Amino acid sequence: MAANSRLTVAVHVLAWMALVHGRGKDLVTSEQAADSVNTNPVVIRRSLGALREAGLVEVRHGAGAGWRLAREPESITLLDVYRAVEDEPLFGLHRSEPNPKCPVGAGIQPALRQAYGEVEEAARNALGGTTIADVLRETLSA
């Protein structure tokens, strides 16, 4: 099962935008961001669209078009980014109902819901405690 990288790409783009912002340039293009991520600008535009809908970035159209952070990097948590680009359960249950006549099939979903719920809560708490500014700071110190 392959891991989804939407969150990673979105965090990368926002950290890069925070770096650019800190250096005095607000507007960036999807092509510039794509160069940092080393991916196609279409991937970046898709990510930026979701971030815009969540109020994390703004777009300027027309002459001098580009993207900019809508909030300060210190106020954007990884949970905000996760909600913008993923916001689906980390773990899925069976696609069809397990056999209710089987002792495992009858009780597996409630047991997994509880365990998965605890893991998801811990993950959301951890993501909520880290900001884009934190990621950028850590990135630049590496």
PDB file of C-alpha atoms in Angstrom:
ATOM      1  CA  MET A   1       0.000   0.000   0.000  1.00  0.00           C
ATOM      2  CA  ALA A   2       1.556   3.294  -1.093  1.00  0.00           C
ATOM      3  CA  ALA A   3       1.562   6.277   1.218  1.00  0.00           C
ATOM      4  CA  ASN A   4      -0.151   9.435   0.031  1.00  0.00           C
ATOM      5  CA  SER A   5       2.180  12.433  -0.220  1.00  0.00           C
ATOM      6  CA  ARG A   6      -0.404  15.243  -0.510  1.00  0.00           C
ATOM      7  CA  LEU A   7       0.250  16.415   3.053  1.00  0.00           C
ATOM      8  CA  THR A   8       4.013  16.346   2.549  1.00  0.00           C
ATOM      9  CA  VAL A   9       3.798  18.315  -0.698  1.00  0.00           C
ATOM     10  CA  ALA A  10       1.464  20.900   0.853  1.00  0.00           C
ATOM     11  CA  VAL A  11       3.692  21.353   3.919  1.00  0.00           C
ATOM     12  CA  HIS A  12       6.751  21.658   1.651  1.00  0.00           C
ATOM     13  CA  VAL A  13       5.054  24.358  -0.431  1.00  0.00           C
ATOM     14  CA  LEU A  14       3.904  26.306   2.628  1.00  0.00           C
ATOM     15  CA  ALA A  15       7.333  26.115   4.294  1.00  0.00           C
ATOM     16  CA  TRP A  16       8.945  27.302   1.059  1.00  0.00           C
ATOM     17  CA  MET A  17       6.402  30.132   0.809  1.00  0.00           C
ATOM     18  CA  ALA A  18       7.190  31.084   4.413  1.00  0.00           C
ATOM     19  CA  LEU A  19      10.894  31.204   3.552  1.00  0.00           C
ATOM     20  CA  VAL A  20      10.229  33.404   0.529  1.00  0.00           C
ATOM     21  CA  HIS A  21       7.911  35.606   2.605  1.00  0.00           C
ATOM     22  CA  GLY A  22      10.600  35.975   5.264  1.00  0.00           C
ATOM     23  CA  ARG A  23      12.983  37.170   2.574  1.00  0.00           C
ATOM     24  CA  GLY A  24      10.579  39.939   1.559  1.00  0.00           C
ATOM     25  CA  LYS A  25       8.780  38.437  -1.423  1.00  0.00           C
ATOM     26  CA  ASP A  26       5.100  37.691  -0.994  1.00  0.00           C
ATOM     27  CA  LEU A  27       3.924  36.416  -4.365  1.00  0.00           C
ATOM     28  CA  VAL A  28       5.202  33.160  -5.831  1.00  0.00           C
ATOM     29  CA  THR A  29       4.173  31.102  -8.841  1.00  0.00           C
ATOM     30  CA  SER A  30       3.222  27.447  -8.910  1.00  0.00           C
ATOM     31  CA  GLU A  31       6.189  26.905 -11.247  1.00  0.00           C
ATOM     32  CA  GLN A  32       8.572  28.299  -8.627  1.00  0.00           C
ATOM     33  CA  ALA A  33       7.061  26.120  -5.911  1.00  0.00           C
ATOM     34  CA  ALA A  34       7.175  23.104  -8.225  1.00  0.00           C
ATOM     35  CA  ASP A  35      10.896  23.689  -8.688  1.00  0.00           C
ATOM     36  CA  SER A  36      11.446  23.413  -4.922  1.00  0.00           C
ATOM     37  CA  VAL A  37       9.298  20.272  -4.627  1.00  0.00           C
ATOM     38  CA  ASN A  38      10.739  18.883  -7.866  1.00  0.00           C
ATOM     39  CA  THR A  39       7.349  18.034  -9.304  1.00  0.00           C
ATOM     40  CA  ASN A  40       4.953  19.184 -11.986  1.00  0.00           C
ATOM     41  CA  PRO A  41       3.316  22.614 -11.459  1.00  0.00           C
ATOM     42  CA  VAL A  42      -0.095  20.957 -11.948  1.00  0.00           C
ATOM     43  CA  VAL A  43       0.486  18.991  -8.725  1.00  0.00           C
ATOM     44  CA  ILE A  44       1.326  22.237  -6.946  1.00  0.00           C
ATOM     45  CA  ARG A  45      -1.714  24.070  -8.349  1.00  0.00           C
ATOM     46  CA  ARG A  46      -3.971  21.273  -7.132  1.00  0.00           C
ATOM     47  CA  SER A  47      -2.437  21.510  -3.674  1.00  0.00           C
ATOM     48  CA  LEU A  48      -2.618  25.316  -3.640  1.00  0.00           C
ATOM     49  CA  GLY A  49      -6.281  25.139  -4.648  1.00  0.00           C
ATOM     50  CA  ALA A  50      -7.099  23.017  -1.606  1.00  0.00           C
ATOM     51  CA  LEU A  51      -5.004  25.307   0.623  1.00  0.00           C
ATOM     52  CA  ARG A  52      -6.846  28.339  -0.777  1.00  0.00           C
ATOM     53  CA  GLU A  53     -10.234  26.783  -0.027  1.00  0.00           C
ATOM     54  CA  ALA A  54      -9.040  26.280   3.559  1.00  0.00           C
ATOM     55  CA  GLY A  55      -7.965  29.930   3.829  1.00  0.00           C
ATOM     56  CA  LEU A  56      -4.253  29.151   4.158  1.00  0.00           C
ATOM     57  CA  VAL A  57      -3.113  30.825   0.910  1.00  0.00           C
ATOM     58  CA  GLU A  58      -4.465  33.509  -1.380  1.00  0.00           C
ATOM     59  CA  VAL A  59      -4.182  33.863  -5.135  1.00  0.00           C
ATOM     60  CA  ARG A  60      -3.746  37.028  -7.155  1.00  0.00           C
ATOM     61  CA  HIS A  61      -4.844  36.909 -10.792  1.00  0.00           C
ATOM     62  CA  GLY A  62      -3.818  39.085 -13.716  1.00  0.00           C
ATOM     63  CA  ALA A  63      -0.594  41.034 -14.066  1.00  0.00           C
ATOM     64  CA  GLY A  64       1.860  39.979 -11.374  1.00  0.00           C
ATOM     65  CA  ALA A  65      -0.203  36.885 -10.589  1.00  0.00           C
ATOM     66  CA  GLY A  66       0.892  34.520  -7.881  1.00  0.00           C
ATOM     67  CA  TRP A  67       0.194  32.885  -4.566  1.00  0.00           C
ATOM     68  CA  ARG A  68       0.884  34.132  -1.033  1.00  0.00           C
ATOM     69  CA  LEU A  69       0.314  32.958   2.495  1.00  0.00           C
ATOM     70  CA  ALA A  70      -3.041  34.090   3.872  1.00  0.00           C
ATOM     71  CA  ARG A  71      -1.821  33.696   7.470  1.00  0.00           C
ATOM     72  CA  GLU A  72       1.470  33.965   9.262  1.00  0.00           C
ATOM     73  CA  PRO A  73       3.483  30.704   9.278  1.00  0.00           C
ATOM     74  CA  GLU A  74       3.321  30.654  13.089  1.00  0.00           C
ATOM     75  CA  SER A  75      -0.469  30.366  12.926  1.00  0.00           C
ATOM     76  CA  ILE A  76      -0.693  27.546  10.373  1.00  0.00           C
ATOM     77  CA  THR A  77      -0.501  24.122  12.000  1.00  0.00           C
ATOM     78  CA  LEU A  78       0.130  20.845  10.259  1.00  0.00           C
ATOM     79  CA  LEU A  79      -3.386  19.898  11.359  1.00  0.00           C
ATOM     80  CA  ASP A  80      -4.728  22.872   9.367  1.00  0.00           C
ATOM     81  CA  VAL A  81      -2.819  21.614   6.340  1.00  0.00           C
ATOM     82  CA  TYR A  82      -3.951  18.023   6.885  1.00  0.00           C
ATOM     83  CA  ARG A  83      -7.568  19.139   7.064  1.00  0.00           C
ATOM     84  CA  ALA A  84      -7.111  21.099   3.838  1.00  0.00           C
ATOM     85  CA  VAL A  85      -5.561  18.341   1.742  1.00  0.00           C
ATOM     86  CA  GLU A  86      -6.444  15.008   3.368  1.00  0.00           C
ATOM     87  CA  ASP A  87      -8.992  15.093   6.193  1.00  0.00           C
ATOM     88  CA  GLU A  88      -9.911  11.465   5.783  1.00  0.00           C
ATOM     89  CA  PRO A  89      -9.516   8.728   8.370  1.00  0.00           C
ATOM     90  CA  LEU A  90      -5.990   7.376   8.639  1.00  0.00           C
ATOM     91  CA  PHE A  91      -7.288   3.817   8.633  1.00  0.00           C
ATOM     92  CA  GLY A  92     -10.227   2.325   6.795  1.00  0.00           C
ATOM     93  CA  LEU A  93     -12.470  -0.477   7.924  1.00  0.00           C
ATOM     94  CA  HIS A  94     -13.726  -3.316   5.763  1.00  0.00           C
ATOM     95  CA  ARG A  95     -15.324  -2.265   2.488  1.00  0.00           C
ATOM     96  CA  SER A  96     -18.108  -4.762   3.090  1.00  0.00           C
ATOM     97  CA  GLU A  97     -19.564  -5.957   6.368  1.00  0.00           C
ATOM     98  CA  PRO A  98     -17.595  -8.863   7.903  1.00  0.00           C
ATOM     99  CA  ASN A  99     -19.413 -12.131   8.575  1.00  0.00           C
ATOM    100  CA  PRO A 100     -21.572 -11.514  11.693  1.00  0.00           C
ATOM    101  CA  LYS A 101     -21.728 -15.272  12.381  1.00  0.00           C
ATOM    102  CA  CYS A 102     -17.958 -15.380  12.881  1.00  0.00           C
ATOM    103  CA  PRO A 103     -16.784 -14.378  16.391  1.00  0.00           C
ATOM    104  CA  VAL A 104     -14.029 -12.215  14.912  1.00  0.00           C
ATOM    105  CA  GLY A 105     -16.217 -10.831  12.122  1.00  0.00           C
ATOM    106  CA  ALA A 106     -18.918  -9.847  14.624  1.00  0.00           C
ATOM    107  CA  GLY A 107     -16.632  -7.796  16.872  1.00  0.00           C
ATOM    108  CA  ILE A 108     -13.692  -6.657  14.775  1.00  0.00           C
ATOM    109  CA  GLN A 109     -15.095  -3.320  13.603  1.00  0.00           C
ATOM    110  CA  PRO A 110     -15.972  -1.919  17.065  1.00  0.00           C
ATOM    111  CA  ALA A 111     -12.566  -3.020  18.371  1.00  0.00           C
ATOM    112  CA  LEU A 112     -10.733  -1.422  15.469  1.00  0.00           C
ATOM    113  CA  ARG A 113     -12.834   1.767  15.616  1.00  0.00           C
ATOM    114  CA  GLN A 114     -11.684   2.277  19.201  1.00  0.00           C
ATOM    115  CA  ALA A 115      -8.010   1.538  18.493  1.00  0.00           C
ATOM    116  CA  TYR A 116      -7.973   3.578  15.287  1.00  0.00           C
ATOM    117  CA  GLY A 117      -9.797   6.444  16.992  1.00  0.00           C
ATOM    118  CA  GLU A 118      -7.114   6.646  19.678  1.00  0.00           C
ATOM    119  CA  VAL A 119      -4.334   6.669  17.066  1.00  0.00           C
ATOM    120  CA  GLU A 120      -6.089   9.334  15.008  1.00  0.00           C
ATOM    121  CA  GLU A 121      -6.610  11.540  18.056  1.00  0.00           C
ATOM    122  CA  ALA A 122      -2.920  11.266  18.947  1.00  0.00           C
ATOM    123  CA  ALA A 123      -1.919  12.061  15.353  1.00  0.00           C
ATOM    124  CA  ARG A 124      -4.219  15.097  15.192  1.00  0.00           C
ATOM    125  CA  ASN A 125      -2.852  16.356  18.529  1.00  0.00           C
ATOM    126  CA  ALA A 126       0.713  16.011  17.264  1.00  0.00           C
ATOM    127  CA  LEU A 127      -0.093  17.745  13.969  1.00  0.00           C
ATOM    128  CA  GLY A 128      -1.871  20.523  15.853  1.00  0.00           C
ATOM    129  CA  GLY A 129       1.231  21.181  17.930  1.00  0.00           C
ATOM    130  CA  THR A 130       3.534  21.846  14.974  1.00  0.00           C
ATOM    131  CA  THR A 131       3.372  24.951  12.777  1.00  0.00           C
ATOM    132  CA  ILE A 132       4.731  25.754   9.342  1.00  0.00           C
ATOM    133  CA  ALA A 133       7.169  28.101  11.104  1.00  0.00           C
ATOM    134  CA  ASP A 134       8.372  25.133  13.210  1.00  0.00           C
ATOM    135  CA  VAL A 135       8.868  23.004  10.085  1.00  0.00           C
ATOM    136  CA  LEU A 136      10.778  25.778   8.327  1.00  0.00           C
ATOM    137  CA  ARG A 137      12.968  26.385  11.380  1.00  0.00           C
ATOM    138  CA  GLU A 138      13.750  22.667  11.660  1.00  0.00           C
ATOM    139  CA  THR A 139      14.332  22.378   7.915  1.00  0.00           C
ATOM    140  CA  LEU A 140      16.847  25.217   7.867  1.00  0.00           C
ATOM    141  CA  SER A 141      18.726  23.813  10.880  1.00  0.00           C
ATOM    142  CA  ALA A 142      19.146  20.378   9.268  1.00  0.00           C
TER     143      ALA A 142
END
